[in-house]
Amino acid sequence: MNNNIPSPMRAEYLRHSDKPGYAQGVLTIYAGEDLPCEYRAFWGNANGKLESYTALAPIICTGEVTEFELAPYTLIPRGADRLLVFGATQRGKELSDCYAEVMLPQGASDYDLGKPLYEMQVQSDIHLSQNPEHSHNLHFAAVLEDIKKTSPNTLGLFINGDITNHGYVTEYDAFMEIIDSTPSAPPVYFAMGNHDLSTYDDLPCDVATANFLKGTRNTWSDKAYFDLWIGGVHFIFLASERARQRAWLSPQQLAWLDAKLAENRNTHRAKYVFLHQGMVDTVAGCLAYQKWHDVEQTAELTEVLGKYPEAVLFSGHSHWKLESPHTMKPRDEKLPTIFNTSAGGYTWDDTSMTT
Ligand SMILES: [Fe+2]
Ligand SMILES: [Fe+2]
């Protein structure tokens, strides 16, 4: 060992599903002589870590034996035949030189999802600044370049609120500058977040909403909530109607949502709903102890969404990292599938520290 970060002695993987591609199960990690602060596990093959894949969710070392649950619906990437487990420093900043390797059951990554019907990208909380050199602005510009390379035929990039830090017109100008200076940028669509509503300033709600619509070049709606059909796919954007941290959805907006979800309904096709704030105990960042659930009308919204199991809801606002546990909540008898969309500007995790 060169870098003094303790590596695990060995690891075991008990997979709970025999469906090809499904990773759900338990990874048990046995420490060596010394305990590291954390572990990081990567999908791999005979050549080492699988290229283009980051680590699974952070694994905090809990003693000589540490158990880590791979969440339901986590997919094993094609080409992976093993997991590589490294010791890590706090927040995974550095990894041990050595690692423990555990093989996947034969055929575990042998599956074919077929040809996608379409591609789209979802992100939230880009928090643009009026300073074009601000890291948040640079992140957004990098995302546009990335999508151009990896998904040139995308239906669009959907940003789920907190476009700006304060809802300032100058911050929307910075957004236009980034779009206009990116040749062949993908189409970008926006839902409104609490920061766009000037939660922390005194701008009246209707003025902030008008600034949001104008600043995001929204020419199809004069309301903060609206819908679009793009390439035959239905996208529905919800938004708070009061300038505060919690989303406040009027009975009119909820009735409108119900009608929109029923419009040209095909129960075999997904339709996508965006709401910046998430509902309690649904996805990462919104679990009760994490305290970033912020929807006033949770019961009313649940009642509407529950009638449309083919819908997919995206929530943001918490800034919880995409590799956190519970990024996806599978649909149940009450709610459709929900995803946490993580954040473009900066991210948080269970340690409640900016990462
Ligand atoms: Fe945010
Ligand atoms: Fe927010």
Tab-separated table of C-alpha atoms and ligand atoms in Angstrom:
chain	number	residue	atom	x	y	z
A	1	MET	CA	0.000	0.000	0.000
A	2	ASN	CA	1.516	3.339	-1.045
A	3	ASN	CA	-0.999	5.936	0.005
A	4	ASN	CA	-1.794	4.609	3.522
A	5	ILE	CA	-5.552	4.473	2.914
A	6	PRO	CA	-6.660	1.065	4.265
A	7	SER	CA	-8.198	-1.161	1.613
A	8	PRO	CA	-10.828	-3.822	2.447
A	9	MET	CA	-9.693	-7.398	2.949
A	10	ARG	CA	-12.567	-8.913	0.950
A	11	ALA	CA	-16.159	-8.351	-0.121
A	12	GLU	CA	-19.241	-10.476	-0.741
A	13	TYR	CA	-22.250	-9.660	-2.892
A	14	LEU	CA	-25.626	-11.270	-2.301
A	15	ARG	CA	-27.871	-10.396	-5.225
A	16	HIS	CA	-31.594	-10.485	-4.443
A	17	SER	CA	-32.810	-10.587	-8.022
A	18	ASP	CA	-32.109	-13.174	-10.681
A	19	LYS	CA	-33.454	-10.892	-13.405
A	20	PRO	CA	-30.532	-9.997	-15.715
A	21	GLY	CA	-29.344	-6.438	-15.158
A	22	TYR	CA	-30.947	-5.907	-11.757
A	23	ALA	CA	-28.389	-5.174	-9.058
A	24	GLN	CA	-30.593	-5.112	-5.954
A	25	GLY	CA	-28.810	-6.888	-3.131
A	26	VAL	CA	-26.327	-6.506	-0.307
A	27	LEU	CA	-22.604	-5.855	-0.577
A	28	THR	CA	-20.764	-6.956	2.574
A	29	ILE	CA	-17.305	-5.480	3.036
A	30	TYR	CA	-14.734	-6.947	5.455
A	31	ALA	CA	-12.075	-4.494	6.675
A	32	GLY	CA	-8.373	-5.309	6.780
A	33	GLU	CA	-6.218	-4.533	9.818
A	34	ASP	CA	-7.118	-0.841	9.772
A	35	LEU	CA	-10.478	0.773	9.101
A	36	PRO	CA	-10.812	3.393	6.384
A	37	CYS	CA	-13.230	6.289	6.836
A	38	GLU	CA	-15.381	5.219	3.899
A	39	TYR	CA	-15.504	2.779	0.981
A	40	ARG	CA	-16.267	3.305	-2.689
A	41	ALA	CA	-17.537	0.506	-4.955
A	42	PHE	CA	-17.249	0.589	-8.748
A	43	TRP	CA	-18.599	-1.615	-11.520
A	44	GLY	CA	-15.668	-3.271	-13.258
A	45	ASN	CA	-14.311	-5.973	-15.520
A	46	ALA	CA	-10.949	-7.646	-16.114
A	47	ASN	CA	-9.506	-4.257	-17.148
A	48	GLY	CA	-10.440	-2.531	-13.875
A	49	LYS	CA	-13.150	0.102	-13.263
A	50	LEU	CA	-15.737	0.406	-16.017
A	51	GLU	CA	-15.018	3.510	-18.047
A	52	SER	CA	-17.461	6.457	-17.762
A	53	TYR	CA	-19.024	5.202	-14.534
A	54	THR	CA	-18.639	6.964	-11.187
A	55	ALA	CA	-18.788	5.075	-7.878
A	56	LEU	CA	-22.007	3.763	-6.363
A	57	ALA	CA	-23.403	5.771	-3.431
A	58	PRO	CA	-20.867	6.581	-0.674
A	59	ILE	CA	-20.389	3.713	1.792
A	60	ILE	CA	-19.492	4.769	5.347
A	61	CYS	CA	-17.283	2.198	7.112
A	62	THR	CA	-19.203	1.003	10.177
A	63	GLY	CA	-16.602	-1.330	11.671
A	64	GLU	CA	-14.932	-4.601	10.791
A	65	VAL	CA	-17.964	-5.566	8.717
A	66	THR	CA	-19.891	-2.991	6.673
A	67	GLU	CA	-23.103	-3.785	4.820
A	68	PHE	CA	-24.276	-1.722	1.862
A	69	GLU	CA	-27.609	-2.133	0.133
A	70	LEU	CA	-27.853	-1.783	-3.626
A	71	ALA	CA	-31.241	-0.158	-4.147
A	72	PRO	CA	-34.048	-1.793	-6.116
A	73	TYR	CA	-33.997	-0.872	-9.833
A	74	THR	CA	-30.270	-0.164	-9.801
A	75	LEU	CA	-29.055	-1.502	-13.152
A	76	ILE	CA	-25.807	-3.389	-13.603
A	77	PRO	CA	-24.070	-1.711	-16.548
A	78	ARG	CA	-23.541	-3.947	-19.556
A	79	GLY	CA	-19.933	-5.085	-19.699
A	80	ALA	CA	-19.563	-5.298	-15.914
A	81	ASP	CA	-18.714	-8.677	-14.425
A	82	ARG	CA	-17.482	-7.623	-10.968
A	83	LEU	CA	-17.538	-4.985	-8.244
A	84	LEU	CA	-14.306	-3.333	-7.114
A	85	VAL	CA	-14.305	-2.023	-3.543
A	86	PHE	CA	-11.763	0.590	-2.469
A	87	GLY	CA	-11.041	2.153	0.908
A	88	ALA	CA	-11.604	5.908	0.793
A	89	THR	CA	-10.907	9.073	2.734
A	90	GLN	CA	-13.762	11.216	4.024
A	91	ARG	CA	-16.136	12.186	1.209
A	92	GLY	CA	-14.294	9.790	-1.102
A	93	LYS	CA	-11.685	12.358	-2.059
A	94	GLU	CA	-8.916	9.731	-2.254
A	95	LEU	CA	-9.058	5.982	-2.827
A	96	SER	CA	-6.792	3.226	-1.576
A	97	ASP	CA	-4.248	1.828	-4.021
A	98	CYS	CA	-5.485	-1.738	-3.464
A	99	TYR	CA	-9.060	-2.955	-3.672
A	100	ALA	CA	-11.201	-6.017	-3.015
A	101	GLU	CA	-12.907	-7.633	-5.958
A	102	VAL	CA	-16.188	-9.559	-5.968
A	103	MET	CA	-17.475	-11.328	-9.080
A	104	LEU	CA	-21.077	-10.936	-10.223
A	105	PRO	CA	-23.123	-14.069	-10.848
A	106	GLN	CA	-22.748	-15.404	-14.392
A	107	GLY	CA	-24.965	-13.492	-16.878
A	108	ALA	CA	-25.885	-10.745	-14.385
A	109	SER	CA	-25.209	-8.000	-16.937
A	110	ASP	CA	-26.447	-9.942	-19.915
A	111	TYR	CA	-29.536	-8.016	-21.002
A	112	ASP	CA	-30.773	-5.866	-23.856
A	113	LEU	CA	-33.050	-2.896	-23.231
A	114	GLY	CA	-33.706	-2.464	-26.968
A	115	LYS	CA	-33.655	0.779	-28.906
A	116	PRO	CA	-34.755	3.843	-26.914
A	117	LEU	CA	-37.942	5.573	-28.070
A	118	TYR	CA	-36.278	8.947	-27.451
A	119	GLU	CA	-33.639	10.575	-25.284
A	120	MET	CA	-33.961	13.451	-22.828
A	121	GLN	CA	-31.896	14.854	-19.975
A	122	VAL	CA	-33.145	16.216	-16.657
A	123	GLN	CA	-31.255	18.327	-14.176
A	124	SER	CA	-32.259	20.914	-11.593
A	125	ASP	CA	-30.874	23.767	-9.516
A	126	ILE	CA	-28.347	25.280	-11.891
A	127	HIS	CA	-28.424	28.540	-9.836
A	128	LEU	CA	-26.919	30.793	-12.518
A	129	SER	CA	-25.093	33.902	-11.365
A	130	GLN	CA	-24.777	37.253	-13.109
A	131	ASN	CA	-21.018	36.616	-13.091
A	132	PRO	CA	-20.284	34.648	-16.287
A	133	GLU	CA	-17.170	33.108	-14.683
A	134	HIS	CA	-19.099	31.718	-11.689
A	135	SER	CA	-18.663	27.939	-11.287
A	136	HIS	CA	-22.444	27.390	-11.599
A	137	ASN	CA	-22.461	29.091	-15.019
A	138	LEU	CA	-19.437	27.070	-16.133
A	139	HIS	CA	-21.187	23.858	-15.015
A	140	PHE	CA	-24.247	24.692	-17.130
A	141	ALA	CA	-22.117	25.474	-20.210
A	142	ALA	CA	-20.276	22.153	-19.714
A	143	VAL	CA	-23.590	20.260	-19.494
A	144	LEU	CA	-24.729	21.693	-22.834
A	145	GLU	CA	-21.449	20.622	-24.479
A	146	ASP	CA	-21.717	17.176	-22.905
A	147	ILE	CA	-25.253	16.648	-24.227
A	148	LYS	CA	-24.200	17.758	-27.717
A	149	LYS	CA	-21.640	14.943	-27.698
A	150	THR	CA	-23.527	12.188	-25.930
A	151	SER	CA	-27.124	12.777	-27.043
A	152	PRO	CA	-27.199	14.823	-30.252
A	153	ASN	CA	-30.787	13.799	-31.048
A	154	THR	CA	-32.195	14.618	-27.618
A	155	LEU	CA	-35.746	15.879	-27.225
A	156	GLY	CA	-34.299	18.419	-24.836
A	157	LEU	CA	-32.722	19.260	-21.541
A	158	PHE	CA	-35.271	19.858	-18.789
A	159	ILE	CA	-34.166	22.006	-15.868
A	160	ASN	CA	-36.340	21.486	-12.826
A	161	GLY	CA	-36.210	24.896	-11.139
A	162	ASP	CA	-33.770	27.253	-9.419
A	163	ILE	CA	-32.464	28.484	-12.739
A	164	THR	CA	-31.127	31.606	-11.044
A	165	ASN	CA	-29.774	32.377	-7.601
A	166	HIS	CA	-32.127	35.311	-6.930
A	167	GLY	CA	-34.479	35.686	-9.905
A	168	TYR	CA	-32.543	38.747	-11.108
A	169	VAL	CA	-32.983	39.788	-14.728
A	170	THR	CA	-29.178	39.938	-15.004
A	171	GLU	CA	-28.995	36.256	-14.019
A	172	TYR	CA	-31.390	35.322	-16.839
A	173	ASP	CA	-29.194	37.432	-19.144
A	174	ALA	CA	-26.289	35.203	-18.134
A	175	PHE	CA	-28.385	32.165	-19.123
A	176	MET	CA	-29.127	33.661	-22.566
A	177	GLU	CA	-25.436	34.435	-23.002
A	178	ILE	CA	-24.510	30.789	-22.347
A	179	ILE	CA	-27.173	29.464	-24.731
A	180	ASP	CA	-26.305	31.974	-27.449
A	181	SER	CA	-22.602	31.250	-27.241
A	182	THR	CA	-23.122	27.467	-27.559
A	183	PRO	CA	-23.585	26.604	-31.233
A	184	SER	CA	-26.141	23.793	-31.761
A	185	ALA	CA	-27.130	23.827	-28.076
A	186	PRO	CA	-29.883	21.291	-27.267
A	187	PRO	CA	-33.357	22.751	-26.688
A	188	VAL	CA	-33.710	23.649	-22.978
A	189	TYR	CA	-37.002	23.824	-21.045
A	190	PHE	CA	-37.497	25.152	-17.544
A	191	ALA	CA	-39.730	24.684	-14.529
A	192	MET	CA	-39.654	27.497	-11.955
A	193	GLY	CA	-38.035	27.083	-8.522
A	194	ASN	CA	-38.223	29.014	-5.268
A	195	HIS	CA	-35.020	30.947	-6.024
A	196	ASP	CA	-36.513	32.127	-9.332
A	197	LEU	CA	-39.448	33.419	-7.293
A	198	SER	CA	-37.107	35.655	-5.323
A	199	THR	CA	-37.831	33.846	-2.073
A	200	TYR	CA	-35.032	35.776	-0.484
A	201	ASP	CA	-35.835	39.205	-1.982
A	202	ASP	CA	-38.878	41.434	-2.098
A	203	LEU	CA	-39.905	41.095	-5.715
A	204	PRO	CA	-43.680	40.467	-5.997
A	205	CYS	CA	-44.531	36.924	-7.091
A	206	ASP	CA	-46.187	37.965	-10.374
A	207	VAL	CA	-43.219	40.132	-11.364
A	208	ALA	CA	-40.753	37.330	-10.573
A	209	THR	CA	-42.901	34.866	-12.567
A	210	ALA	CA	-42.983	37.249	-15.560
A	211	ASN	CA	-39.188	37.630	-15.306
A	212	PHE	CA	-38.833	33.834	-15.243
A	213	LEU	CA	-40.984	33.355	-18.363
A	214	LYS	CA	-39.243	36.145	-20.276
A	215	GLY	CA	-35.782	35.194	-18.996
A	216	THR	CA	-36.165	31.549	-20.070
A	217	ARG	CA	-37.595	32.566	-23.459
A	218	ASN	CA	-40.913	30.943	-22.683
A	219	THR	CA	-43.248	32.196	-25.437
A	220	TRP	CA	-46.001	29.637	-24.937
A	221	SER	CA	-47.365	30.483	-21.503
A	222	ASP	CA	-48.227	33.485	-19.355
A	223	LYS	CA	-48.498	31.267	-16.262
A	224	ALA	CA	-45.761	29.665	-14.199
A	225	TYR	CA	-47.372	26.255	-14.835
A	226	PHE	CA	-47.751	25.013	-18.408
A	227	ASP	CA	-47.396	21.938	-20.606
A	228	LEU	CA	-45.728	21.057	-23.897
A	229	TRP	CA	-45.955	18.182	-26.357
A	230	ILE	CA	-42.505	17.550	-27.821
A	231	GLY	CA	-41.990	14.771	-30.388
A	232	GLY	CA	-45.294	13.215	-29.314
A	233	VAL	CA	-44.293	13.170	-25.632
A	234	HIS	CA	-46.202	15.116	-22.962
A	235	PHE	CA	-44.233	17.305	-20.543
A	236	ILE	CA	-46.020	19.095	-17.691
A	237	PHE	CA	-44.350	21.847	-15.672
A	238	LEU	CA	-45.754	22.720	-12.245
A	239	ALA	CA	-44.719	25.690	-10.122
A	240	SER	CA	-45.357	27.321	-6.794
A	241	GLU	CA	-47.717	30.279	-6.927
A	242	ARG	CA	-46.332	31.884	-3.795
A	243	ALA	CA	-42.820	33.212	-3.220
A	244	ARG	CA	-41.629	31.051	-0.380
A	245	GLN	CA	-39.440	28.031	0.009
A	246	ARG	CA	-42.364	25.560	0.085
A	247	ALA	CA	-44.309	24.976	-3.141
A	248	TRP	CA	-47.861	26.281	-2.927
A	249	LEU	CA	-50.143	24.817	-5.606
A	250	SER	CA	-53.601	26.350	-6.040
A	251	PRO	CA	-56.725	24.175	-6.450
A	252	GLN	CA	-56.869	25.591	-10.007
A	253	GLN	CA	-53.367	24.327	-10.777
A	254	LEU	CA	-54.142	20.881	-9.333
A	255	ALA	CA	-57.369	20.613	-11.361
A	256	TRP	CA	-55.428	21.726	-14.452
A	257	LEU	CA	-52.823	19.008	-13.759
A	258	ASP	CA	-55.561	16.373	-13.511
A	259	ALA	CA	-57.011	17.477	-16.866
A	260	LYS	CA	-53.578	17.595	-18.499
A	261	LEU	CA	-52.628	14.105	-17.291
A	262	ALA	CA	-55.854	12.830	-18.855
A	263	GLU	CA	-55.212	14.611	-22.178
A	264	ASN	CA	-54.660	12.153	-25.095
A	265	ARG	CA	-53.913	9.524	-22.471
A	266	ASN	CA	-52.009	6.373	-23.428
A	267	THR	CA	-51.464	4.308	-20.294
A	268	HIS	CA	-48.531	2.516	-21.974
A	269	ARG	CA	-46.532	5.695	-22.560
A	270	ALA	CA	-44.707	7.727	-19.911
A	271	LYS	CA	-45.559	11.399	-19.466
A	272	TYR	CA	-43.299	13.630	-17.452
A	273	VAL	CA	-44.201	16.022	-14.639
A	274	PHE	CA	-41.707	18.511	-13.215
A	275	LEU	CA	-42.073	20.147	-9.818
A	276	HIS	CA	-39.070	21.824	-8.274
A	277	GLN	CA	-39.847	20.874	-4.671
A	278	GLY	CA	-40.235	17.237	-3.651
A	279	MET	CA	-42.764	15.455	-1.423
A	280	VAL	CA	-41.906	13.964	1.945
A	281	ASP	CA	-40.576	10.392	2.043
A	282	THR	CA	-40.349	9.971	-1.707
A	283	VAL	CA	-36.784	10.407	-3.016
A	284	ALA	CA	-33.269	11.307	-1.814
A	285	GLY	CA	-33.183	14.661	-0.006
A	286	CYS	CA	-36.918	14.447	0.749
A	287	LEU	CA	-36.830	11.671	3.338
A	288	ALA	CA	-38.258	13.085	6.568
A	289	TYR	CA	-34.879	13.193	8.360
A	290	GLN	CA	-33.238	14.977	5.411
A	291	LYS	CA	-35.733	17.853	5.749
A	292	TRP	CA	-35.739	19.082	2.123
A	293	HIS	CA	-39.328	18.064	1.367
A	294	ASP	CA	-41.211	21.228	0.579
A	295	VAL	CA	-44.666	20.775	-0.911
A	296	GLU	CA	-47.581	22.358	0.939
A	297	GLN	CA	-50.304	20.390	-0.889
A	298	THR	CA	-48.685	16.943	-0.662
A	299	ALA	CA	-51.998	15.126	-0.020
A	300	GLU	CA	-53.802	16.873	-2.885
A	301	LEU	CA	-50.926	16.333	-5.321
A	302	THR	CA	-50.659	12.667	-4.312
A	303	GLU	CA	-54.371	12.219	-4.979
A	304	VAL	CA	-54.071	13.561	-8.536
A	305	LEU	CA	-50.796	11.815	-9.465
A	306	GLY	CA	-52.005	8.503	-8.000
A	307	LYS	CA	-54.634	8.281	-10.744
A	308	TYR	CA	-51.928	8.207	-13.450
A	309	PRO	CA	-49.399	5.423	-12.730
A	310	GLU	CA	-47.822	5.925	-16.170
A	311	ALA	CA	-46.646	9.413	-15.151
A	312	VAL	CA	-43.081	10.071	-14.015
A	313	LEU	CA	-42.471	12.900	-11.558
A	314	PHE	CA	-39.134	14.683	-11.240
A	315	SER	CA	-38.281	16.708	-8.139
A	316	GLY	CA	-35.220	18.821	-7.350
A	317	HIS	CA	-34.620	21.536	-4.723
A	318	SER	CA	-32.781	19.296	-2.219
A	319	HIS	CA	-29.546	19.275	-4.260
A	320	TRP	CA	-29.002	15.673	-3.082
A	321	LYS	CA	-26.330	13.929	-5.146
A	322	LEU	CA	-27.488	11.663	-7.942
A	323	GLU	CA	-25.577	8.684	-6.545
A	324	SER	CA	-27.455	8.928	-3.218
A	325	PRO	CA	-29.683	6.021	-2.180
A	326	HIS	CA	-33.372	6.566	-3.114
A	327	THR	CA	-32.717	8.579	-6.269
A	328	MET	CA	-35.655	6.661	-7.741
A	329	LYS	CA	-38.865	5.802	-5.937
A	330	PRO	CA	-40.619	3.043	-7.831
A	331	ARG	CA	-44.351	3.527	-8.333
A	332	ASP	CA	-46.702	2.075	-5.762
A	333	GLU	CA	-50.450	2.093	-5.167
A	334	LYS	CA	-50.372	5.779	-4.165
A	335	LEU	CA	-47.862	7.487	-6.440
A	336	PRO	CA	-46.217	7.020	-9.849
A	337	THR	CA	-42.442	6.681	-10.266
A	338	ILE	CA	-40.474	9.648	-8.885
A	339	PHE	CA	-36.868	10.659	-9.528
A	340	ASN	CA	-34.636	13.070	-7.652
A	341	THR	CA	-32.887	15.129	-10.330
A	342	SER	CA	-29.874	16.320	-8.335
A	343	ALA	CA	-28.365	19.738	-9.013
A	344	GLY	CA	-26.134	21.436	-11.555
A	345	GLY	CA	-24.835	24.320	-9.439
A	346	TYR	CA	-23.691	22.456	-6.327
A	347	THR	CA	-24.763	19.262	-4.571
A	348	TRP	CA	-25.466	18.075	-1.055
A	349	ASP	CA	-25.617	14.665	0.558
A	350	ASP	CA	-26.500	12.986	3.824
A	351	THR	CA	-23.692	14.767	5.645
A	352	SER	CA	-25.626	18.007	4.823
A	353	MET	CA	-22.492	19.593	3.481
A	354	THR	CA	-21.960	21.135	0.068
A	355	THR	CA	-20.015	18.767	-2.150
B	1	FE	FE	-31.699	25.004	-5.379
B	2	FE	FE	-34.976	25.229	-4.414
